[in-house]
């Protein structure tokens, strides 16, 4: 697709041309991201196809020539596909820059979570089908076969332990369970997934005929395992540690914004090199008593000015509550920046920003960093009361500076009505369309509590906005 801009013929035409050029750049960036996404998705499907092709090329078809071997053949296939998808899950969680810039960290993790249950089902099917298939071959029932495998076959005992760990990880990731767990406990349990993969690895090489020496399958799987584990090590450990040491971030101030809400400003060396933008987030670790062992993701609440980074956090749990007692001078390590809740996900020139509660703070940051002409932005802020409209004065000043429309809806939602609006706004007949008349031709950025965000998304889709126009920053872990 080729996009060109008209030549300027007057001052008015030149202004129009500048606007057209900007629109072309936004579309080019969007198309490039789409194509990159298509390529990455194709690679995922291709990896499953390679696994099946290698299985067949190494004689796998023979399992389906005899009825007694079919169970074993299906069991091997489910194990191979399950292992392939499990490694893809690891890669999605590795925070590899190209994946983050293409899909966004939250969407990559959403796919990671969606794969969790299918992978577990495939691994369980692999285990039970092989217990049945091998049992038939040896004249043993499945339980006796399982005991025989654990006792007499090399590396099978730790393979069973790996399956148990995988079950624990998937169960603690279920929404209904995860909501009852602390972030810290969930995070520690989730680390078991790496243990499960490492414990499952040996039996695939010692017991799996498909991994015999000299086969293409052996080299493919070794490359996939090394690639996935190296991605985790490089992007989740080595680069964050090196970046933290290089920039030497320290807390420079802790300012109370409202009861239970603080802004933490951190200064360090060469902040511009991070290339962070308003709307992105980092995973922060503060080296203070009772805080250093856990890390939490918080979005920037201001566009980086080259000297400092700022987050604004509300007391919503043990981790965030401890930030209220932070002292200036505290060392900070970090991972990031992550996410495309920024101009990078724009598909149009115009934008509508909708934020609620502490979700207003990243909205304020992205508004500051966005490339917007006058009258191209609308900002809608929601709070239960005036104190909940955090960073109000700063957001107001930015709206004035950018000639953006600003609407503030204060008060609780009406009883018995499933809406994201305040009772007052609802009674006046307000809606997304009345608050932001240009919304159908805009990108919509939303940040707030998940149920509230879902209602805004629902109304946006009813107005005809497409998925690529809607960008929702969610705080789920």
Short mmCIF file of C-alpha atoms in Angstrom, two decimals:
data_model
loop_
_atom_site.label_atom_id
_atom_site.label_comp_id
_atom_site.label_asym_id
_atom_site.label_seq_id
_atom_site.Cartn_x
_atom_site.Cartn_y
_atom_site.Cartn_z
CA UNK A 1 0.00 0.00 0.00
CA UNK A 2 1.46 3.39 -1.07
CA UNK A 3 0.37 6.61 0.62
CA UNK A 4 1.36 10.05 -0.71
CA UNK A 5 0.57 13.60 0.39
CA UNK A 6 -0.46 16.51 -1.88
CA UNK A 7 2.03 19.34 -2.59
CA UNK A 8 1.40 22.60 -0.65
CA UNK A 9 0.06 25.56 -2.65
CA UNK A 10 -0.68 28.08 0.15
CA UNK A 11 -0.34 28.59 3.90
CA UNK A 12 -3.68 26.88 4.45
CA UNK A 13 -2.69 24.11 2.09
CA UNK A 14 0.65 23.69 3.87
CA UNK A 15 -1.10 23.32 7.22
CA UNK A 16 -3.42 20.79 5.66
CA UNK A 17 -0.46 19.01 4.15
CA UNK A 18 1.27 18.78 7.54
CA UNK A 19 -1.90 17.27 8.99
CA UNK A 20 -2.13 14.84 6.09
CA UNK A 21 1.49 13.83 6.51
CA UNK A 22 0.87 13.12 10.17
CA UNK A 23 -2.18 11.03 9.30
CA UNK A 24 -0.13 9.10 6.76
CA UNK A 25 2.56 8.42 9.35
CA UNK A 26 -0.04 7.12 11.80
CA UNK A 27 -1.50 4.81 9.16
CA UNK A 28 1.92 3.58 8.07
CA UNK A 29 2.82 2.80 11.66
CA UNK A 30 -0.48 0.99 12.15
CA UNK A 31 -0.09 -1.05 8.94
CA UNK A 32 3.49 -1.98 9.86
CA UNK A 33 2.31 -3.17 13.28
CA UNK A 34 -0.48 -5.22 11.68
CA UNK A 35 1.92 -6.92 9.30
CA UNK A 36 4.37 -7.63 12.10
CA UNK A 37 1.53 -9.14 14.11
CA UNK A 38 0.43 -11.33 11.20
CA UNK A 39 4.00 -12.57 10.77
CA UNK A 40 4.39 -13.43 14.46
CA UNK A 41 1.04 -15.25 14.54
CA UNK A 42 2.03 -17.20 11.44
CA UNK A 43 5.25 -18.27 13.14
CA UNK A 44 3.22 -19.70 16.03
CA UNK A 45 1.02 -21.78 13.71
CA UNK A 46 4.10 -22.77 11.71
CA UNK A 47 5.85 -24.05 14.83
CA UNK A 48 2.96 -26.46 15.53
CA UNK A 49 3.04 -27.59 11.89
CA UNK A 50 6.81 -28.22 12.14
CA UNK A 51 6.32 -30.34 15.24
CA UNK A 52 3.75 -32.54 13.48
CA UNK A 53 5.83 -32.74 10.30
CA UNK A 54 8.92 -33.84 12.23
CA UNK A 55 6.86 -36.45 14.08
CA UNK A 56 5.63 -37.91 10.79
CA UNK A 57 9.05 -37.64 9.13
CA UNK A 58 10.60 -39.65 11.99
CA UNK A 59 8.16 -42.54 11.52
CA UNK A 60 5.27 -41.27 13.62
CA UNK A 61 2.72 -42.46 11.04
CA UNK A 62 3.42 -46.08 12.02
CA UNK A 63 1.52 -45.53 15.30
CA UNK A 64 -1.67 -45.13 13.27
CA UNK A 65 -1.33 -48.27 11.19
CA UNK A 66 -2.34 -50.55 14.05
CA UNK A 67 -5.33 -50.10 16.37
CA UNK A 68 -3.31 -51.07 19.48
CA UNK A 69 -0.76 -48.32 18.84
CA UNK A 70 -3.21 -45.49 18.11
CA UNK A 71 -3.54 -44.52 21.78
CA UNK A 72 0.22 -44.23 22.10
CA UNK A 73 0.47 -42.25 18.85
CA UNK A 74 -2.17 -39.72 19.94
CA UNK A 75 -0.48 -39.51 23.34
CA UNK A 76 2.85 -38.61 21.73
CA UNK A 77 1.24 -35.99 19.48
CA UNK A 78 -0.58 -34.29 22.37
CA UNK A 79 2.71 -34.19 24.29
CA UNK A 80 4.59 -32.66 21.39
CA UNK A 81 1.95 -29.98 20.64
CA UNK A 82 1.51 -29.26 24.37
CA UNK A 83 5.26 -28.81 24.84
CA UNK A 84 5.48 -26.55 21.78
CA UNK A 85 2.66 -24.31 23.03
CA UNK A 86 4.13 -24.25 26.55
CA UNK A 87 7.39 -22.86 25.17
CA UNK A 88 5.43 -20.30 23.15
CA UNK A 89 3.76 -19.28 26.43
CA UNK A 90 7.22 -18.70 27.89
CA UNK A 91 8.24 -16.59 24.91
CA UNK A 92 5.06 -14.49 25.22
CA UNK A 93 5.89 -13.81 28.87
CA UNK A 94 9.55 -13.04 28.18
CA UNK A 95 8.74 -9.39 27.35
CA UNK A 96 10.67 -9.53 24.09
CA UNK A 97 10.61 -5.98 22.64
CA UNK A 98 9.25 -6.94 19.21
CA UNK A 99 6.29 -8.75 20.81
CA UNK A 100 5.65 -5.89 23.24
CA UNK A 101 5.77 -3.27 20.47
CA UNK A 102 3.47 -5.32 18.24
CA UNK A 103 0.73 -6.57 20.53
CA UNK A 104 1.35 -4.75 23.80
CA UNK A 105 2.36 -6.44 27.01
CA UNK A 106 -1.23 -6.92 28.24
CA UNK A 107 -2.43 -8.62 25.04
CA UNK A 108 0.65 -10.85 24.90
CA UNK A 109 -0.06 -11.96 28.47
CA UNK A 110 -3.75 -12.43 27.65
CA UNK A 111 -2.78 -14.95 24.96
CA UNK A 112 -0.28 -16.47 27.41
CA UNK A 113 -3.13 -17.01 29.90
CA UNK A 114 -5.53 -18.37 27.26
CA UNK A 115 -2.98 -21.01 26.29
CA UNK A 116 -2.61 -22.16 29.91
CA UNK A 117 -5.60 -24.50 30.12
CA UNK A 118 -5.24 -26.00 26.61
CA UNK A 119 -1.58 -26.72 27.33
CA UNK A 120 -2.46 -28.40 30.63
CA UNK A 121 -5.17 -30.51 28.93
CA UNK A 122 -2.73 -31.57 26.21
CA UNK A 123 -0.04 -32.52 28.75
CA UNK A 124 -2.55 -34.45 30.88
CA UNK A 125 -3.89 -36.21 27.76
CA UNK A 126 -0.29 -37.05 26.84
CA UNK A 127 0.33 -38.60 30.26
CA UNK A 128 -2.90 -40.60 30.52
CA UNK A 129 -2.92 -41.80 26.90
CA UNK A 130 0.64 -43.08 27.21
CA UNK A 131 -0.20 -44.81 30.49
CA UNK A 132 -3.04 -46.58 28.63
CA UNK A 133 -1.07 -47.22 25.43
CA UNK A 134 2.07 -48.54 27.13
CA UNK A 135 -0.10 -50.46 29.59
CA UNK A 136 -1.86 -52.26 26.73
CA UNK A 137 1.52 -53.18 25.23
CA UNK A 138 2.78 -54.59 28.57
CA UNK A 139 -0.50 -56.07 29.79
CA UNK A 140 -0.75 -53.63 32.72
CA UNK A 141 -3.59 -51.41 33.86
CA UNK A 142 -2.91 -47.63 33.67
CA UNK A 143 -2.14 -47.29 37.40
CA UNK A 144 0.34 -50.17 37.35
CA UNK A 145 1.86 -48.77 34.18
CA UNK A 146 2.28 -45.36 35.83
CA UNK A 147 4.08 -46.96 38.79
CA UNK A 148 6.27 -48.94 36.42
CA UNK A 149 7.13 -45.79 34.49
CA UNK A 150 8.08 -43.91 37.65
CA UNK A 151 10.16 -46.75 39.10
CA UNK A 152 11.83 -48.24 36.04
CA UNK A 153 12.05 -45.55 33.37
CA UNK A 154 14.76 -42.91 33.43
CA UNK A 155 13.64 -39.35 34.27
CA UNK A 156 9.94 -40.28 34.44
CA UNK A 157 9.63 -39.57 38.17
CA UNK A 158 10.60 -35.91 37.70
CA UNK A 159 8.32 -35.73 34.65
CA UNK A 160 5.36 -36.59 36.91
CA UNK A 161 6.52 -33.92 39.38
CA UNK A 162 6.65 -31.43 36.49
CA UNK A 163 3.04 -32.23 35.63
CA UNK A 164 2.03 -31.60 39.24
CA UNK A 165 3.76 -28.20 39.20
CA UNK A 166 2.05 -27.31 35.94
CA UNK A 167 -1.35 -28.13 37.46
CA UNK A 168 -0.54 -25.83 40.42
CA UNK A 169 0.43 -22.97 38.09
CA UNK A 170 -2.70 -23.26 35.95
CA UNK A 171 -5.06 -23.58 38.94
CA UNK A 172 -3.59 -20.48 40.63
CA UNK A 173 -3.95 -18.60 37.34
CA UNK A 174 -7.69 -19.19 37.09
CA UNK A 175 -9.48 -15.87 37.54
CA UNK A 176 -11.67 -17.06 40.40
CA UNK A 177 -8.58 -18.34 42.29
CA UNK A 178 -6.21 -15.52 41.33
CA UNK A 179 -8.48 -12.86 42.77
CA UNK A 180 -8.17 -14.47 46.18
CA UNK A 181 -4.39 -14.58 46.13
CA UNK A 182 -1.92 -11.86 46.93
CA UNK A 183 0.23 -10.71 44.03
CA UNK A 184 3.33 -11.93 45.87
CA UNK A 185 1.98 -15.48 46.40
CA UNK A 186 0.70 -15.70 42.83
CA UNK A 187 4.08 -14.53 41.51
CA UNK A 188 6.03 -17.11 43.52
CA UNK A 189 3.72 -19.95 42.45
CA UNK A 190 3.95 -18.77 38.85
CA UNK A 191 7.75 -19.15 38.96
CA UNK A 192 7.07 -22.89 39.31
CA UNK A 193 6.24 -22.97 35.60
CA UNK A 194 9.95 -22.61 34.88
CA UNK A 195 10.64 -25.50 37.24
CA UNK A 196 7.97 -27.59 35.47
CA UNK A 197 9.59 -27.01 32.08
CA UNK A 198 13.08 -27.81 33.32
CA UNK A 199 11.92 -30.97 35.12
CA UNK A 200 9.98 -32.18 32.06
CA UNK A 201 12.89 -31.65 29.71
CA UNK A 202 15.09 -34.71 30.52
CA UNK A 203 12.43 -37.38 29.86
CA UNK A 204 11.77 -35.91 26.42
CA UNK A 205 15.33 -36.68 25.40
CA UNK A 206 15.85 -39.97 27.25
CA UNK A 207 12.40 -41.51 26.64
CA UNK A 208 11.10 -39.71 23.56
CA UNK A 209 11.97 -41.58 20.40
CA UNK A 210 11.37 -38.39 18.44
CA UNK A 211 14.39 -36.80 20.11
CA UNK A 212 16.86 -39.49 19.13
CA UNK A 213 20.37 -38.35 18.28
CA UNK A 214 20.90 -37.40 14.66
CA UNK A 215 17.27 -36.47 13.99
CA UNK A 216 16.01 -33.06 12.89
CA UNK A 217 13.47 -33.18 15.70
CA UNK A 218 16.24 -33.27 18.30
CA UNK A 219 17.86 -30.13 16.90
CA UNK A 220 14.51 -28.35 16.51
CA UNK A 221 13.50 -28.98 20.10
CA UNK A 222 16.92 -28.08 21.47
CA UNK A 223 16.77 -24.78 19.56
CA UNK A 224 13.25 -24.07 20.81
CA UNK A 225 14.11 -24.81 24.45
CA UNK A 226 17.33 -22.82 24.34
CA UNK A 227 15.58 -19.93 22.58
CA UNK A 228 12.70 -19.76 25.07
CA UNK A 229 14.86 -20.06 28.19
CA UNK A 230 17.45 -17.64 26.79
CA UNK A 231 14.68 -15.10 26.07
CA UNK A 232 13.52 -15.26 29.67
CA UNK A 233 17.07 -14.96 30.99
CA UNK A 234 18.05 -12.08 28.70
CA UNK A 235 14.89 -9.95 28.77
CA UNK A 236 13.66 -10.66 32.30
CA UNK A 237 17.00 -10.80 34.13
CA UNK A 238 20.14 -9.62 32.32
CA UNK A 239 18.79 -6.50 30.59
CA UNK A 240 16.77 -5.25 33.61
CA UNK A 241 19.76 -5.71 35.95
CA UNK A 242 22.13 -3.98 33.51
CA UNK A 243 19.65 -1.15 32.89
CA UNK A 244 19.05 -0.63 36.62
CA UNK A 245 22.78 -0.42 37.28
CA UNK A 246 23.33 1.94 34.35
CA UNK A 247 20.59 4.44 35.24
CA UNK A 248 21.05 4.22 39.05
CA UNK A 249 17.53 5.37 39.88
CA UNK A 250 16.85 6.80 43.33
CA UNK A 251 13.67 8.12 44.92
CA UNK A 252 13.95 11.90 44.91
CA UNK A 253 10.55 12.81 46.36
CA UNK A 254 7.32 11.30 47.67
CA UNK A 255 4.36 13.67 47.43
CA UNK A 256 0.90 13.10 48.83
CA UNK A 257 -1.73 13.70 46.13
CA UNK A 258 -4.77 12.65 48.18
CA UNK A 259 -5.47 10.43 51.20
CA UNK A 260 -3.79 7.09 50.39
CA UNK A 261 -2.36 8.33 47.08
CA UNK A 262 1.26 9.34 46.51
CA UNK A 263 3.42 10.38 43.60
CA UNK A 264 6.92 8.91 43.69
CA UNK A 265 9.52 10.74 41.60
CA UNK A 266 12.78 9.00 40.76
CA UNK A 267 15.90 10.53 39.26
CA UNK A 268 18.90 8.85 37.70
CA UNK A 269 21.46 8.90 34.92
CA UNK A 270 20.70 9.18 31.19
CA UNK A 271 16.92 8.76 31.55
CA UNK A 272 16.35 9.68 27.88
CA UNK A 273 18.10 6.47 26.84
CA UNK A 274 15.16 4.50 28.24
CA UNK A 275 12.98 5.99 25.48
CA UNK A 276 9.96 5.69 27.76
CA UNK A 277 6.67 7.41 26.92
CA UNK A 278 3.72 8.53 28.97
CA UNK A 279 1.25 5.65 29.22
CA UNK A 280 3.92 2.96 29.51
CA UNK A 281 4.65 1.08 32.69
CA UNK A 282 7.65 -0.39 34.49
CA UNK A 283 7.92 -3.17 37.03
CA UNK A 284 9.50 -1.49 40.04
CA UNK A 285 11.49 -2.87 42.95
CA UNK A 286 12.26 -0.47 45.82
CA UNK A 287 15.27 -1.44 47.92
CA UNK A 288 13.75 -0.51 51.27
CA UNK A 289 12.95 -2.64 54.34
CA UNK A 290 9.93 -4.92 53.78
CA UNK A 291 9.83 -3.97 50.10
CA UNK A 292 12.92 -5.28 48.32
CA UNK A 293 11.72 -8.87 47.83
CA UNK A 294 8.75 -8.08 45.60
CA UNK A 295 8.28 -6.01 42.46
CA UNK A 296 5.10 -4.34 41.20
CA UNK A 297 4.00 -2.87 37.87
CA UNK A 298 3.02 0.80 37.94
CA UNK A 299 2.38 3.12 34.98
CA UNK A 300 4.15 6.43 34.57
CA UNK A 301 1.96 9.36 35.61
CA UNK A 302 4.05 11.91 33.69
CA UNK A 303 5.93 11.87 30.43
CA UNK A 304 9.67 11.47 31.21
CA UNK A 305 11.45 14.82 31.14
CA UNK A 306 14.95 13.38 30.65
CA UNK A 307 15.86 13.77 34.31
CA UNK A 308 13.19 11.86 36.20
CA UNK A 309 10.39 9.31 36.13
CA UNK A 310 7.19 9.60 38.14
CA UNK A 311 4.51 7.14 39.20
CA UNK A 312 1.33 7.84 41.13
CA UNK A 313 0.05 4.99 43.28
CA UNK A 314 -3.04 4.44 45.35
CA UNK A 315 -3.07 2.31 48.49
CA UNK A 316 -4.84 -0.79 47.13
CA UNK A 317 -2.87 -3.51 48.91
CA UNK A 318 0.21 -4.32 50.96
CA UNK A 319 2.63 -3.59 48.13
CA UNK A 320 1.20 -0.18 47.20
CA UNK A 321 0.57 0.77 50.84
CA UNK A 322 4.28 0.44 51.62
CA UNK A 323 5.07 3.12 49.01
CA UNK A 324 3.52 5.72 51.29
CA UNK A 325 6.47 5.28 53.64
CA UNK A 326 9.22 5.45 51.02
CA UNK A 327 12.16 7.69 51.84
CA UNK A 328 14.10 9.90 49.38
CA UNK A 329 17.39 8.28 48.43
CA UNK A 330 15.94 4.77 48.22
CA UNK A 331 17.56 2.79 45.40
CA UNK A 332 15.18 1.54 42.69
CA UNK A 333 15.60 -1.27 40.18
CA UNK A 334 13.18 -1.82 37.35
CA UNK A 335 12.08 -3.74 34.25
CA UNK A 336 10.73 -1.81 31.32
CA UNK A 337 9.39 0.34 29.83
CA UNK A 338 6.56 -1.90 28.61
CA UNK A 339 3.25 -1.51 26.80
CA UNK A 340 1.77 0.32 23.83
CA UNK A 341 -0.80 2.38 25.72
CA UNK A 342 0.82 5.23 23.82
CA UNK A 343 0.83 6.96 20.45
CA UNK A 344 2.33 3.74 19.08
CA UNK A 345 -1.14 2.16 18.99
CA UNK A 346 -2.86 5.15 17.34
CA UNK A 347 -4.77 4.50 14.12
CA UNK A 348 -6.32 7.96 13.66
CA UNK A 349 -5.38 11.60 14.29
CA UNK A 350 -8.02 12.16 16.97
CA UNK A 351 -8.15 10.61 20.41
CA UNK A 352 -10.55 10.28 23.31
CA UNK A 353 -9.08 9.55 26.76
CA UNK A 354 -11.31 8.12 29.49
CA UNK A 355 -9.93 7.52 32.97
CA UNK A 356 -11.36 6.66 36.38
CA UNK A 357 -9.79 6.85 39.83
CA UNK A 358 -6.09 6.02 39.83
CA UNK A 359 -6.51 5.15 36.12
CA UNK A 360 -6.54 8.90 35.48
CA UNK A 361 -2.80 9.08 36.13
CA UNK A 362 -1.60 7.15 33.01
CA UNK A 363 -4.28 9.01 31.03
CA UNK A 364 -2.64 12.25 32.16
CA UNK A 365 0.78 10.92 31.08
CA UNK A 366 -0.29 9.76 27.61
CA UNK A 367 -2.12 13.05 27.04
CA UNK A 368 1.14 14.85 27.80
CA UNK A 369 3.20 12.76 25.39
CA UNK A 370 0.70 12.39 22.52
CA UNK A 371 1.18 14.15 19.23
CA UNK A 372 -2.14 16.02 18.98
CA UNK A 373 -3.22 19.20 17.25
CA UNK A 374 -5.70 21.56 18.94
CA UNK A 375 -9.25 20.21 19.22
CA UNK A 376 -8.17 16.66 18.35
CA UNK A 377 -8.46 15.28 21.89
CA UNK A 378 -11.26 14.80 24.37
CA UNK A 379 -10.55 13.87 27.98
CA UNK A 380 -13.23 12.35 30.24
CA UNK A 381 -12.40 11.87 33.91
CA UNK A 382 -14.47 9.90 36.44
CA UNK A 383 -14.35 9.89 40.21
CA UNK A 384 -16.65 8.90 43.04
CA UNK A 385 -16.02 12.38 44.43
CA UNK A 386 -13.80 15.35 43.65
CA UNK A 387 -10.89 13.87 45.62
CA UNK A 388 -10.91 10.79 43.35
CA UNK A 389 -10.08 12.90 40.31
CA UNK A 390 -6.35 12.56 40.87
CA UNK A 391 -3.82 14.95 39.32
CA UNK A 392 -6.77 17.14 38.37
CA UNK A 393 -4.91 20.45 38.11
CA UNK A 394 -2.12 18.96 35.98
CA UNK A 395 -4.61 17.32 33.64
CA UNK A 396 -6.60 20.54 33.38
CA UNK A 397 -3.46 22.51 32.50
CA UNK A 398 -2.53 19.98 29.82
CA UNK A 399 -6.00 20.18 28.29
CA UNK A 400 -5.69 23.96 28.12
CA UNK A 401 -2.21 23.67 26.58
CA UNK A 402 -3.40 21.21 23.92
CA UNK A 403 -6.83 22.81 23.39
CA UNK A 404 -8.43 19.51 24.36
CA UNK A 405 -12.04 19.14 25.46
CA UNK A 406 -12.32 18.14 29.12
CA UNK A 407 -15.34 16.59 30.84
CA UNK A 408 -15.39 15.56 34.49
CA UNK A 409 -18.07 13.23 35.85
CA UNK A 410 -18.17 13.05 39.63
CA UNK A 411 -20.41 10.94 41.82
CA UNK A 412 -21.48 7.32 42.18
CA UNK A 413 -23.14 5.37 39.43
CA UNK A 414 -26.97 5.17 39.42
CA UNK A 415 -28.40 2.21 41.31
CA UNK A 416 -29.77 -0.62 39.21
CA UNK A 417 -28.21 0.66 36.00
CA UNK A 418 -25.22 -1.01 34.35
CA UNK A 419 -23.34 2.10 33.28
CA UNK A 420 -19.90 3.68 33.70
CA UNK A 421 -21.46 7.17 33.94
CA UNK A 422 -22.18 9.05 37.12
CA UNK A 423 -25.82 9.17 38.28
CA UNK A 424 -25.98 12.87 37.40
CA UNK A 425 -24.56 12.40 33.89
CA UNK A 426 -26.84 9.43 33.29
CA UNK A 427 -29.93 11.38 34.39
CA UNK A 428 -29.00 14.14 31.91
CA UNK A 429 -28.85 11.66 29.06
CA UNK A 430 -25.08 11.88 28.62
CA UNK A 431 -23.24 9.15 26.74
CA UNK A 432 -19.88 8.54 25.11
CA UNK A 433 -21.23 10.19 21.97
CA UNK A 434 -22.50 13.33 23.71
CA UNK A 435 -19.34 13.66 25.79
CA UNK A 436 -17.04 13.07 22.81
CA UNK A 437 -18.92 13.80 19.56
CA UNK A 438 -15.84 12.93 17.46
CA UNK A 439 -15.41 9.50 19.03
CA UNK A 440 -16.38 7.45 15.97
CA UNK A 441 -13.36 8.84 14.12
CA UNK A 442 -11.00 8.63 17.10
CA UNK A 443 -8.83 6.20 19.00
CA UNK A 444 -10.27 5.52 22.44
CA UNK A 445 -7.90 5.09 25.42
CA UNK A 446 -9.44 3.76 28.63
CA UNK A 447 -7.87 3.18 32.03
CA UNK A 448 -9.71 2.29 35.24
CA UNK A 449 -11.10 -0.64 37.22
CA UNK A 450 -11.69 -3.65 34.96
CA UNK A 451 -15.53 -3.89 35.33
CA UNK A 452 -15.82 -0.13 34.71
CA UNK A 453 -13.49 -0.37 31.71
CA UNK A 454 -15.59 -3.20 30.26
CA UNK A 455 -18.67 -0.96 30.35
CA UNK A 456 -16.87 1.83 28.48
CA UNK A 457 -15.69 -0.70 25.88
CA UNK A 458 -19.25 -2.03 25.57
CA UNK A 459 -20.62 1.45 24.84
CA UNK A 460 -17.81 2.17 22.39
CA UNK A 461 -18.56 -0.97 20.41
CA UNK A 462 -22.26 -0.12 20.37
CA UNK A 463 -21.26 3.15 18.68
CA UNK A 464 -19.43 1.15 16.03
CA UNK A 465 -15.81 1.55 17.13
CA UNK A 466 -13.61 -1.27 15.88
CA UNK A 467 -11.27 -3.29 18.07
CA UNK A 468 -8.19 -1.56 16.67
CA UNK A 469 -9.58 1.83 17.79
CA UNK A 470 -10.00 0.76 21.42
CA UNK A 471 -7.00 0.67 23.73
CA UNK A 472 -7.72 -0.40 27.30
CA UNK A 473 -5.02 -0.48 29.96
CA UNK A 474 -5.92 -3.09 32.54
CA UNK A 475 -4.33 -3.58 35.93
CA UNK A 476 -4.94 -7.36 36.13
CA UNK A 477 -1.89 -9.50 36.89
#
